[in-house]
Coordinates of N, CA and C in Angstrom, one line a residue:
M1 N 0.9 -1.2 0.0 CA 0.0 0.0 0.0 C 0.9 1.2 0.0
K2 N 0.8 2.0 -1.0 CA 1.6 3.2 -1.2 C 0.8 4.5 -0.8
L3 N 1.4 5.4 -0.2 CA 0.7 6.6 0.2 C 0.6 7.6 -0.9
H4 N 1.5 7.5 -1.9 CA 1.4 8.4 -3.0 C 0.1 8.2 -3.8
N5 N -0.7 9.2 -4.0 CA -2.0 9.2 -4.6 C -3.1 8.4 -3.8
A6 N -2.8 8.0 -2.6 CA -3.8 7.4 -1.8 C -4.9 8.4 -1.3
T7 N -6.0 7.9 -1.0 CA -7.0 8.7 -0.3 C -7.2 8.1 1.1
V8 N -7.0 8.9 2.1 CA -6.8 8.4 3.5 C -7.9 9.0 4.4
L9 N -8.5 8.1 5.2 CA -9.3 8.5 6.3 C -8.6 8.2 7.6
I10 N -8.6 9.2 8.5 CA -7.9 9.0 9.8 C -9.0 9.4 10.9
T11 N -9.2 8.5 11.8 CA -10.1 8.8 12.9 C -9.3 9.5 14.0
G12 N -9.9 10.4 14.8 CA -9.1 11.1 15.8 C -7.9 11.9 15.3
A13 N -8.2 12.6 14.2 CA -7.1 13.2 13.4 C -6.8 14.7 13.9
N14 N -7.4 15.1 14.9 CA -7.3 16.5 15.3 C -6.1 16.8 16.2
R15 N -5.5 15.7 16.7 CA -4.3 15.9 17.6 C -3.5 14.6 17.8
G16 N -2.4 14.7 18.4 CA -1.6 13.6 18.8 C -1.2 12.8 17.6
I17 N -1.3 11.4 17.7 CA -0.8 10.5 16.7 C -1.7 10.7 15.4
G18 N -3.0 11.0 15.6 CA -3.8 11.2 14.4 C -3.4 12.3 13.6
L19 N -3.0 13.4 14.2 CA -2.6 14.6 13.5 C -1.2 14.3 12.8
A20 N -0.3 13.6 13.5 CA 0.9 13.2 12.9 C 0.7 12.3 11.7
F21 N -0.3 11.4 11.7 CA -0.6 10.6 10.5 C -1.0 11.5 9.4
A22 N -1.9 12.5 9.7 CA -2.4 13.4 8.6 C -1.2 14.2 8.0
R23 N -0.3 14.7 8.8 CA 0.8 15.4 8.2 C 1.7 14.5 7.4
E24 N 2.0 13.3 7.9 CA 2.9 12.5 7.2 C 2.2 11.9 5.9
A25 N 0.9 11.7 5.9 CA 0.2 11.2 4.7 C 0.3 12.3 3.6
L26 N 0.1 13.6 4.0 CA 0.3 14.6 3.0 C 1.7 14.7 2.5
A27 N 2.7 14.6 3.4 CA 4.1 14.7 3.0 C 4.5 13.6 2.0
R28 N 3.8 12.4 2.1 CA 4.1 11.3 1.3 C 3.3 11.3 0.0
G29 N 2.5 12.3 -0.2 CA 1.9 12.5 -1.5 C 0.5 12.0 -1.6
A30 N -0.2 11.8 -0.4 CA -1.6 11.4 -0.5 C -2.4 12.4 -1.3
R31 N -3.3 11.9 -2.1 CA -4.2 12.7 -2.9 C -5.2 13.5 -2.1
K32 N -5.7 12.8 -1.1 CA -6.7 13.5 -0.2 C -6.6 12.8 1.2
V33 N -6.8 13.6 2.2 CA -6.8 13.1 3.6 C -8.1 13.6 4.3
Y34 N -9.0 12.7 4.6 CA -10.1 13.0 5.5 C -9.7 13.0 6.9
A35 N -9.9 14.1 7.6 CA -9.4 14.1 9.0 C -10.7 14.1 9.9
G36 N -11.0 12.9 10.4 CA -12.2 12.6 11.2 C -12.0 13.1 12.7
A37 N -13.0 13.7 13.2 CA -13.0 14.2 14.6 C -14.4 14.4 15.1
R38 N -14.6 14.2 16.4 CA -15.9 14.5 16.9 C -16.4 15.9 16.7
Q39 N -15.4 16.8 16.8 CA -15.6 18.2 16.5 C -14.7 18.7 15.3
P40 N -15.3 18.6 14.1 CA -14.4 18.8 13.0 C -13.8 20.2 12.9
Q41 N -14.4 21.2 13.7 CA -13.8 22.5 13.7 C -12.5 22.5 14.5
S42 N -12.2 21.4 15.2 CA -10.9 21.4 15.9 C -9.8 20.9 15.0
V43 N -10.1 20.5 13.7 CA -9.1 20.2 12.8 C -8.6 21.4 12.1
T44 N -7.4 21.8 12.3 CA -6.9 23.0 11.7 C -5.7 22.8 10.7
L45 N -5.3 21.6 10.4 CA -4.2 21.3 9.5 C -4.6 21.7 8.1
A46 N -3.8 22.5 7.5 CA -4.1 22.9 6.1 C -3.9 21.7 5.2
G47 N -4.8 21.5 4.2 CA -4.6 20.5 3.2 C -5.5 19.3 3.4
V48 N -6.2 19.2 4.6 CA -7.0 18.0 4.8 C -8.5 18.4 4.8
Q49 N -9.4 17.5 4.7 CA -10.8 17.7 4.7 C -11.4 17.3 6.0
P50 N -11.7 18.2 6.9 CA -12.3 17.8 8.2 C -13.7 17.1 7.9
I51 N -13.9 16.1 8.8 CA -15.2 15.3 8.6 C -15.7 15.0 10.1
A52 N -16.9 15.2 10.3 CA -17.5 14.9 11.6 C -17.6 13.4 11.7
L53 N -16.8 12.8 12.7 CA -16.8 11.4 12.9 C -16.5 11.0 14.3
D54 N -17.6 10.7 15.0 CA -17.5 10.1 16.3 C -17.6 8.6 16.1
V55 N -16.6 7.8 16.4 CA -16.6 6.4 16.1 C -17.6 5.6 16.9
N56 N -18.2 6.2 17.9 CA -19.2 5.6 18.8 C -20.6 5.9 18.2
N57 N -20.7 6.7 17.1 CA -22.0 7.1 16.6 C -22.2 6.4 15.2
P58 N -23.1 5.3 15.2 CA -23.2 4.5 14.0 C -23.7 5.4 12.8
E59 N -24.6 6.4 13.1 CA -25.1 7.2 12.0 C -23.9 8.1 11.4
Q60 N -23.1 8.6 12.2 CA -21.9 9.4 11.7 C -21.0 8.5 10.9
V61 N -20.7 7.3 11.4 CA -19.8 6.4 10.7 C -20.4 6.0 9.3
A62 N -21.7 5.7 9.3 CA -22.3 5.4 8.0 C -22.3 6.6 7.0
A63 N -22.5 7.8 7.6 CA -22.5 9.0 6.8 C -21.1 9.3 6.3
A64 N -20.0 9.0 7.1 CA -18.7 9.2 6.7 C -18.3 8.3 5.5
A65 N -18.8 7.0 5.6 CA -18.5 6.1 4.5 C -19.2 6.5 3.2
R66 N -20.4 7.1 3.3 CA -21.0 7.6 2.1 C -20.3 8.8 1.5
L67 N -19.9 9.7 2.4 CA -19.2 10.9 1.9 C -17.8 10.6 1.4
A68 N -17.0 9.8 2.1 CA -15.6 9.5 1.8 C -15.6 8.1 1.0
N69 N -16.3 8.1 -0.1 CA -16.4 6.8 -0.8 C -15.3 6.6 -1.8
D70 N -14.2 7.4 -1.7 CA -13.1 7.2 -2.5 C -11.8 6.8 -1.7
V71 N -12.1 6.4 -0.4 CA -11.0 6.1 0.5 C -10.3 4.8 0.1
T72 N -9.0 4.8 0.2 CA -8.2 3.6 -0.1 C -7.4 3.1 1.1
L73 N -7.3 4.0 2.2 CA -6.6 3.6 3.4 C -7.4 4.2 4.6
V74 N -7.7 3.3 5.5 CA -8.4 3.7 6.8 C -7.4 3.6 7.9
I75 N -7.2 4.6 8.7 CA -6.4 4.6 9.9 C -7.3 4.7 11.1
N76 N -7.5 3.6 11.8 CA -8.3 3.6 13.0 C -7.4 4.0 14.2
N77 N -7.4 5.3 14.4 CA -6.5 5.9 15.5 C -7.3 6.3 16.7
A78 N -8.5 6.8 16.6 CA -9.3 7.3 17.7 C -9.3 6.3 18.9
G79 N -9.0 6.8 20.1 CA -9.0 6.0 21.3 C -9.0 6.8 22.5
I80 N -9.4 6.2 23.6 CA -9.4 6.8 24.9 C -8.7 5.9 25.9
A81 N -8.2 6.6 27.0 CA -7.6 5.8 28.1 C -7.8 6.5 29.4
T82 N -8.2 5.7 30.4 CA -8.3 6.1 31.7 C -7.4 5.2 32.6
L83 N -6.8 5.9 33.6 CA -6.0 5.1 34.5 C -6.8 4.3 35.5
G84 N -6.2 3.1 35.9 CA -6.9 2.4 37.0 C -6.9 0.9 36.7
S85 N -6.9 0.1 37.8 CA -6.9 -1.3 37.8 C -8.3 -1.9 37.7
F86 N -8.3 -3.2 37.5 CA -9.6 -3.9 37.4 C -10.4 -3.9 38.8
V87 N -9.7 -3.7 39.9 CA -10.4 -3.7 41.2 C -10.6 -2.3 41.7
A88 N -10.3 -1.3 40.9 CA -10.6 0.1 41.3 C -12.1 0.4 41.2
E89 N -12.5 1.3 42.0 CA -13.9 1.8 41.9 C -14.2 2.3 40.5
G90 N -15.3 1.9 39.9 CA -15.7 2.4 38.6 C -15.1 1.6 37.5
S91 N -14.4 0.5 37.7 CA -13.7 -0.2 36.6 C -14.7 -0.7 35.6
I92 N -15.9 -1.2 36.0 CA -16.8 -1.7 35.0 C -17.3 -0.6 34.0
E93 N -17.6 0.6 34.6 CA -18.0 1.7 33.7 C -16.8 2.1 32.8
A94 N -15.6 2.1 33.4 CA -14.5 2.5 32.6 C -14.2 1.5 31.4
A95 N -14.5 0.2 31.8 CA -14.3 -0.8 30.7 C -15.3 -0.7 29.6
R96 N -16.5 -0.4 30.0 CA -17.6 -0.2 28.9 C -17.2 1.0 28.0
A97 N -16.8 2.1 28.6 CA -16.4 3.3 27.8 C -15.2 3.0 26.9
Q98 N -14.2 2.4 27.4 CA -13.0 2.2 26.6 C -13.2 1.1 25.6
M99 N -14.0 0.0 25.9 CA -14.3 -1.0 24.9 C -15.1 -0.3 23.7
E100 N -16.0 0.5 24.1 CA -16.9 1.2 23.1 C -16.0 1.9 22.1
T101 N -15.1 2.7 22.5 CA -14.2 3.5 21.6 C -13.1 2.7 21.0
N102 N -12.4 1.9 21.8 CA -11.2 1.3 21.4 C -11.4 -0.1 20.7
F103 N -12.5 -0.7 20.8 CA -12.8 -1.9 20.1 C -14.0 -1.8 19.2
F104 N -15.1 -1.4 19.7 CA -16.3 -1.3 18.8 C -16.2 -0.1 17.8
G105 N -15.4 0.9 18.2 CA -15.2 2.0 17.3 C -14.5 1.6 16.0
P106 N -13.3 0.9 16.1 CA -12.6 0.4 14.9 C -13.4 -0.6 14.2
L107 N -14.2 -1.4 14.9 CA -15.0 -2.4 14.2 C -16.1 -1.7 13.4
R108 N -16.7 -0.7 14.0 CA -17.8 0.0 13.2 C -17.2 0.6 11.9
V109 N -16.1 1.3 12.1 CA -15.4 2.0 11.0 C -15.0 1.0 9.9
S110 N -14.4 -0.1 10.4 CA -13.9 -1.1 9.4 C -15.0 -1.7 8.6
L111 N -16.1 -2.1 9.3 CA -17.3 -2.7 8.6 C -17.8 -1.7 7.6
A112 N -17.9 -0.4 8.0 CA -18.5 0.6 7.1 C -17.6 0.8 5.8
F113 N -16.3 0.8 6.0 CA -15.4 1.1 4.9 C -14.9 -0.1 4.2
A114 N -15.1 -1.3 4.7 CA -14.6 -2.5 3.9 C -15.1 -2.5 2.5
P115 N -16.4 -2.3 2.3 CA -16.9 -2.3 0.9 C -16.3 -1.2 0.1
V116 N -16.0 0.0 0.7 CA -15.4 1.1 0.0 C -14.0 0.7 -0.5
L117 N -13.2 0.1 0.4 CA -11.9 -0.4 0.1 C -11.9 -1.5 -1.0
A118 N -12.9 -2.4 -0.9 CA -13.0 -3.4 -1.9 C -13.3 -2.8 -3.3
S119 N -14.1 -1.8 -3.4 CA -14.4 -1.2 -4.6 C -13.2 -0.5 -5.3
H120 N -12.2 -0.3 -4.5 CA -11.0 0.4 -5.0 C -9.8 -0.6 -5.0
G121 N -10.0 -1.9 -5.1 CA -9.0 -2.8 -5.3 C -8.5 -3.4 -4.0
G122 N -9.0 -3.1 -2.8 CA -8.6 -3.7 -1.6 C -8.1 -2.7 -0.6
G123 N -7.1 -1.9 -0.9 CA -6.6 -0.8 0.0 C -6.1 -1.4 1.2
A124 N -6.2 -0.7 2.3 CA -5.6 -1.1 3.6 C -6.3 -0.5 4.8
I125 N -6.2 -1.2 5.9 CA -6.6 -0.7 7.2 C -5.4 -0.7 8.1
L126 N -5.2 0.4 8.9 CA -4.1 0.4 9.9 C -4.8 0.7 11.2
N127 N -4.6 -0.3 12.1 CA -5.2 -0.1 13.5 C -4.1 0.2 14.5
V128 N -4.3 1.3 15.2 CA -3.4 1.8 16.2 C -3.6 1.0 17.5
L129 N -2.6 0.1 17.9 CA -2.7 -0.7 19.0 C -1.7 -0.3 20.1
S130 N -1.1 -1.2 20.9 CA -0.3 -0.8 22.0 C 0.4 -2.0 22.5
I131 N 1.5 -1.8 23.2 CA 2.1 -3.0 24.0 C 1.2 -3.4 25.1
A132 N 0.2 -2.6 25.4 CA -0.8 -3.0 26.4 C -1.7 -4.0 25.9
S133 N -1.6 -4.3 24.6 CA -2.3 -5.5 24.0 C -1.8 -6.8 24.6
W134 N -0.5 -6.8 25.1 CA 0.2 -8.0 25.5 C 0.5 -8.1 26.9
I135 N 0.7 -6.9 27.6 CA 1.0 -6.9 29.0 C 0.1 -6.0 29.7
N136 N -0.2 -6.3 31.0 CA -1.2 -5.5 31.7 C -0.7 -5.1 33.1
S137 N -0.9 -3.8 33.4 CA -0.5 -3.3 34.7 C -1.6 -2.6 35.4
P138 N -1.6 -2.4 36.7 CA -2.7 -1.7 37.4 C -2.8 -0.3 36.9
L139 N -1.8 0.3 36.3 CA -1.9 1.7 35.8 C -2.9 1.8 34.7
L140 N -2.9 0.9 33.8 CA -3.7 0.9 32.6 C -4.4 -0.4 32.3
A141 N -4.9 -1.0 33.4 CA -5.4 -2.4 33.3 C -6.6 -2.5 32.3
V142 N -7.6 -1.6 32.5 CA -8.8 -1.7 31.7 C -8.5 -1.3 30.2
Y143 N -7.7 -0.3 30.1 CA -7.2 0.2 28.7 C -6.5 -1.0 28.0
G144 N -5.7 -1.7 28.8 CA -5.0 -2.8 28.2 C -5.9 -3.9 27.7
A145 N -7.0 -4.2 28.4 CA -8.0 -5.1 28.0 C -8.6 -4.7 26.7
S146 N -8.9 -3.4 26.6 CA -9.6 -2.9 25.3 C -8.6 -3.0 24.1
K147 N -7.3 -2.9 24.4 CA -6.3 -3.0 23.3 C -6.1 -4.4 23.0
S148 N -6.2 -5.3 23.9 CA -6.1 -6.8 23.6 C -7.2 -7.2 22.7
A149 N -8.4 -6.6 23.0 CA -9.6 -6.9 22.1 C -9.3 -6.3 20.7
A150 N -8.8 -5.1 20.7 CA -8.5 -4.5 19.4 C -7.4 -5.3 18.6
W151 N -6.5 -5.9 19.3 CA -5.5 -6.7 18.6 C -6.2 -8.0 18.0
A152 N -7.0 -8.6 18.8 CA -7.8 -9.7 18.2 C -8.6 -9.3 17.0
L153 N -9.3 -8.2 17.1 CA -10.0 -7.6 16.0 C -9.2 -7.5 14.8
T154 N -8.0 -6.9 15.0 CA -7.1 -6.7 13.8 C -6.7 -8.0 13.2
N155 N -6.4 -9.0 13.9 CA -6.0 -10.3 13.4 C -7.1 -11.0 12.7
G156 N -8.3 -10.8 13.3 CA -9.5 -11.4 12.6 C -9.9 -10.7 11.3
L157 N -9.8 -9.3 11.3 CA -10.1 -8.6 10.1 C -9.2 -8.9 9.0
R158 N -7.9 -9.2 9.3 CA -6.9 -9.5 8.3 C -7.3 -10.8 7.6
N159 N -7.9 -11.7 8.3 CA -8.3 -13.0 7.6 C -9.7 -12.8 6.9
D160 N -10.5 -12.0 7.5 CA -11.8 -11.7 6.9 C -11.7 -11.0 5.6
L161 N -10.8 -10.1 5.5 CA -10.7 -9.2 4.3 C -9.6 -9.6 3.4
R162 N -8.9 -10.7 3.7 CA -7.8 -11.2 2.8 C -8.3 -11.4 1.4
A163 N -9.5 -12.0 1.2 CA -10.0 -12.3 -0.1 C -10.3 -11.1 -1.0
Q164 N -10.6 -10.0 -0.4 CA -10.8 -8.8 -1.2 C -9.5 -8.0 -1.4
G165 N -8.4 -8.5 -0.9 CA -7.1 -7.8 -1.1 C -6.8 -6.7 -0.2
T166 N -7.4 -6.6 1.0 CA -7.2 -5.5 1.9 C -6.1 -5.9 2.9
Q167 N -5.0 -5.1 2.9 CA -4.0 -5.2 3.8 C -4.4 -4.7 5.2
V168 N -4.2 -5.4 6.3 CA -4.6 -5.0 7.6 C -3.3 -5.0 8.5
L169 N -2.9 -3.8 8.9 CA -1.7 -3.6 9.7 C -2.0 -3.3 11.1
G170 N -1.4 -4.0 12.0 CA -1.5 -3.7 13.5 C -0.2 -2.9 13.9
L171 N -0.4 -1.7 14.5 CA 0.7 -0.9 15.0 C 0.7 -1.0 16.5
H172 N 1.9 -1.6 17.0 CA 2.1 -1.7 18.4 C 3.2 -0.8 18.8
M173 N 3.0 -0.1 20.0 CA 4.0 0.8 20.5 C 3.9 1.0 22.0
G174 N 5.0 1.5 22.6 CA 4.9 1.9 24.0 C 4.3 3.3 24.2
F175 N 4.8 4.0 25.2 CA 4.3 5.3 25.5 C 4.7 6.3 24.4
V176 N 3.8 7.1 24.0 CA 4.0 8.2 23.1 C 3.6 9.5 23.7
D177 N 4.4 10.5 23.4 CA 4.2 11.8 24.0 C 3.0 12.6 23.4
T178 N 1.8 12.3 23.9 CA 0.6 12.9 23.5 C -0.2 13.3 24.7
D179 N -1.4 13.9 24.5 CA -2.3 14.3 25.6 C -2.7 13.0 26.4
L180 N -2.8 11.9 25.7 CA -3.3 10.6 26.3 C -2.3 10.2 27.4
T181 N -1.0 10.5 27.3 CA -0.1 10.0 28.3 C 0.4 11.1 29.2
H182 N -0.2 12.3 29.1 CA 0.2 13.4 30.0 C 0.1 13.0 31.5
G183 N 1.2 13.2 32.2 CA 1.3 12.9 33.6 C 1.9 11.5 33.9
I184 N 2.1 10.7 32.9 CA 2.7 9.4 33.0 C 4.2 9.6 32.9
E185 N 5.0 9.3 33.9 CA 6.4 9.5 33.9 C 7.1 8.3 33.4
M186 N 7.2 8.1 32.1 CA 7.9 7.0 31.4 C 8.6 7.5 30.2
P187 N 9.6 6.8 29.7 CA 10.2 7.2 28.4 C 9.1 7.1 27.3
K188 N 9.2 8.1 26.4 CA 8.1 8.2 25.4 C 8.8 8.5 24.0
S189 N 8.2 7.9 23.0 CA 8.5 8.3 21.6 C 7.7 9.5 21.2
T190 N 8.1 10.1 20.2 CA 7.3 11.2 19.6 C 6.3 10.6 18.6
P191 N 5.2 11.3 18.4 CA 4.2 10.8 17.5 C 4.8 10.7 16.1
E192 N 5.7 11.6 15.7 CA 6.3 11.6 14.4 C 7.1 10.4 14.1
E193 N 7.9 10.0 15.2 CA 8.7 8.7 15.0 C 7.8 7.5 14.8
I194 N 6.7 7.4 15.6 CA 5.9 6.2 15.5 C 5.2 6.2 14.1
V195 N 4.7 7.3 13.7 CA 4.0 7.4 12.4 C 4.9 7.1 11.2
R196 N 6.1 7.6 11.2 CA 7.0 7.3 10.1 C 7.3 5.8 10.0
R197 N 7.5 5.1 11.2 CA 7.7 3.7 11.2 C 6.5 2.9 10.8
A198 N 5.3 3.4 11.2 CA 4.1 2.7 10.8 C 3.8 2.8 9.3
L199 N 4.0 4.0 8.7 CA 3.8 4.1 7.3 C 4.8 3.5 6.5
D200 N 6.1 3.4 7.0 CA 7.1 2.7 6.3 C 6.7 1.2 6.2
A201 N 6.2 0.6 7.3 CA 5.8 -0.8 7.3 C 4.6 -1.0 6.4
L202 N 3.7 -0.1 6.4 CA 2.5 -0.2 5.5 C 2.9 -0.2 4.1
E203 N 3.8 0.7 3.7 CA 4.2 0.7 2.3 C 5.1 -0.5 1.9
A204 N 5.7 -1.1 2.9 CA 6.4 -2.4 2.7 C 5.5 -3.6 2.6
G205 N 4.2 -3.4 2.9 CA 3.3 -4.6 2.8 C 3.2 -5.4 4.1
A206 N 3.7 -4.8 5.2 CA 3.7 -5.6 6.4 C 2.3 -5.8 7.0
D207 N 2.2 -6.8 7.9 CA 0.9 -7.0 8.6 C 1.0 -6.5 10.1
E208 N 2.3 -6.3 10.5 CA 2.4 -5.8 11.9 C 3.7 -5.0 12.0
V209 N 3.7 -3.9 12.8 CA 4.8 -3.1 13.0 C 5.0 -2.9 14.5
L210 N 6.2 -3.1 15.0 CA 6.6 -2.9 16.4 C 7.5 -1.6 16.4
A211 N 6.9 -0.5 16.8 CA 7.4 0.8 16.4 C 8.5 1.3 17.4
D212 N 8.9 0.6 18.4 CA 10.0 1.1 19.3 C 10.6 -0.1 19.9
E213 N 11.8 0.1 20.5 CA 12.6 -1.0 21.0 C 11.9 -1.7 22.2
F214 N 11.2 -0.9 23.0 CA 10.5 -1.5 24.2 C 9.5 -2.5 23.7
T215 N 8.8 -2.1 22.7 CA 7.7 -3.0 22.1 C 8.3 -4.3 21.5
R216 N 9.5 -4.1 20.9 CA 10.1 -5.3 20.3 C 10.6 -6.3 21.5
Q217 N 11.1 -5.7 22.6 CA 11.5 -6.5 23.7 C 10.3 -7.2 24.3
V218 N 9.2 -6.5 24.4 CA 8.0 -7.2 25.0 C 7.5 -8.3 24.1
K219 N 7.5 -8.1 22.8 CA 7.0 -9.1 21.8 C 7.9 -10.4 22.0
R220 N 9.2 -10.2 22.1 CA 10.1 -11.3 22.2 C 9.8 -12.0 23.5
G221 N 9.4 -11.3 24.6 CA 9.1 -11.8 25.9 C 7.9 -12.7 26.0
L222 N 7.0 -12.6 25.0 CA 5.8 -13.4 25.0 C 6.0 -14.9 25.0
S223 N 7.1 -15.3 24.4 CA 7.4 -16.7 24.3 C 8.5 -17.1 25.3
A224 N 8.9 -16.2 26.2 CA 9.9 -16.5 27.2 C 9.2 -17.4 28.3
E225 N 10.1 -18.0 29.1 CA 9.6 -18.8 30.3 C 10.2 -18.2 31.6
P226 N 9.4 -17.6 32.4 CA 7.9 -17.3 32.2 C 7.7 -16.2 31.2
G227 N 6.5 -16.2 30.6 CA 6.1 -15.2 29.6 C 6.1 -13.8 30.3
V228 N 6.5 -12.8 29.5 CA 6.6 -11.4 30.1 C 5.2 -11.0 30.7
Y229 N 4.1 -11.5 30.1 CA 2.8 -11.1 30.6 C 2.5 -11.7 32.0
L230 N 3.3 -12.7 32.4 CA 3.1 -13.3 33.8 C 3.8 -12.5 34.9
R231 N 4.7 -11.6 34.5 CA 5.5 -10.9 35.5 C 4.8 -9.7 36.0
D232 N 5.2 -9.2 37.2 CA 4.6 -8.0 37.7 C 5.4 -6.8 37.0
P233 N 4.7 -6.0 36.2 CA 5.4 -5.0 35.5 C 6.0 -3.9 36.4
R234 N 5.6 -3.9 37.6 CA 6.1 -2.9 38.6 C 7.4 -3.3 39.2
A235 N 7.8 -4.6 39.0 CA 9.0 -5.2 39.6 C 10.3 -4.7 38.9

């Protein structure tokens, strides 16, 4: 999947990683970039087409697919995160909210745009995931569960859409310096670094990209004995 002359839809494109994706897509020669946001007036990047898109709103998702019927690349970036463990007060409500945006949101968008991609030869879907797909800590326990579900969704969609020629890429990464991680004192990548590596992998035809060294270490640790997911991440 090449960005040159592509038509790109990005959810959550008004800030952070989504904004970095929009900038890099334009820099790589995308023909058109639809910048989805719940409040399209918050999209201020020149050269993109703002579009009202709340991934939790089925009517808006359907309307976006009708409007952006020339899309060849969907980037499912929109996501939310709240801190807290599974045993913290309000964890069930937090789980419902994060699953709605981080799992059902990409599922809604992918289902709506799969026929659009098929009509243009297959195209691609890029899902923004996390190392939290694989390891879980009390800091981001419920968020991690939502990203584990999104990883399973990504792997399933890859098989579901293989016959129509759609590339499905899962982007895994550690902490990135965005509003989402404000207040978390951990080493962080820049959004620009992550996006460049993600789009390099997309253009190379990859199914998965591990966008920083910490993520690569964690992936290797999944098959260790004991597996990295069995360890206390605070140790």
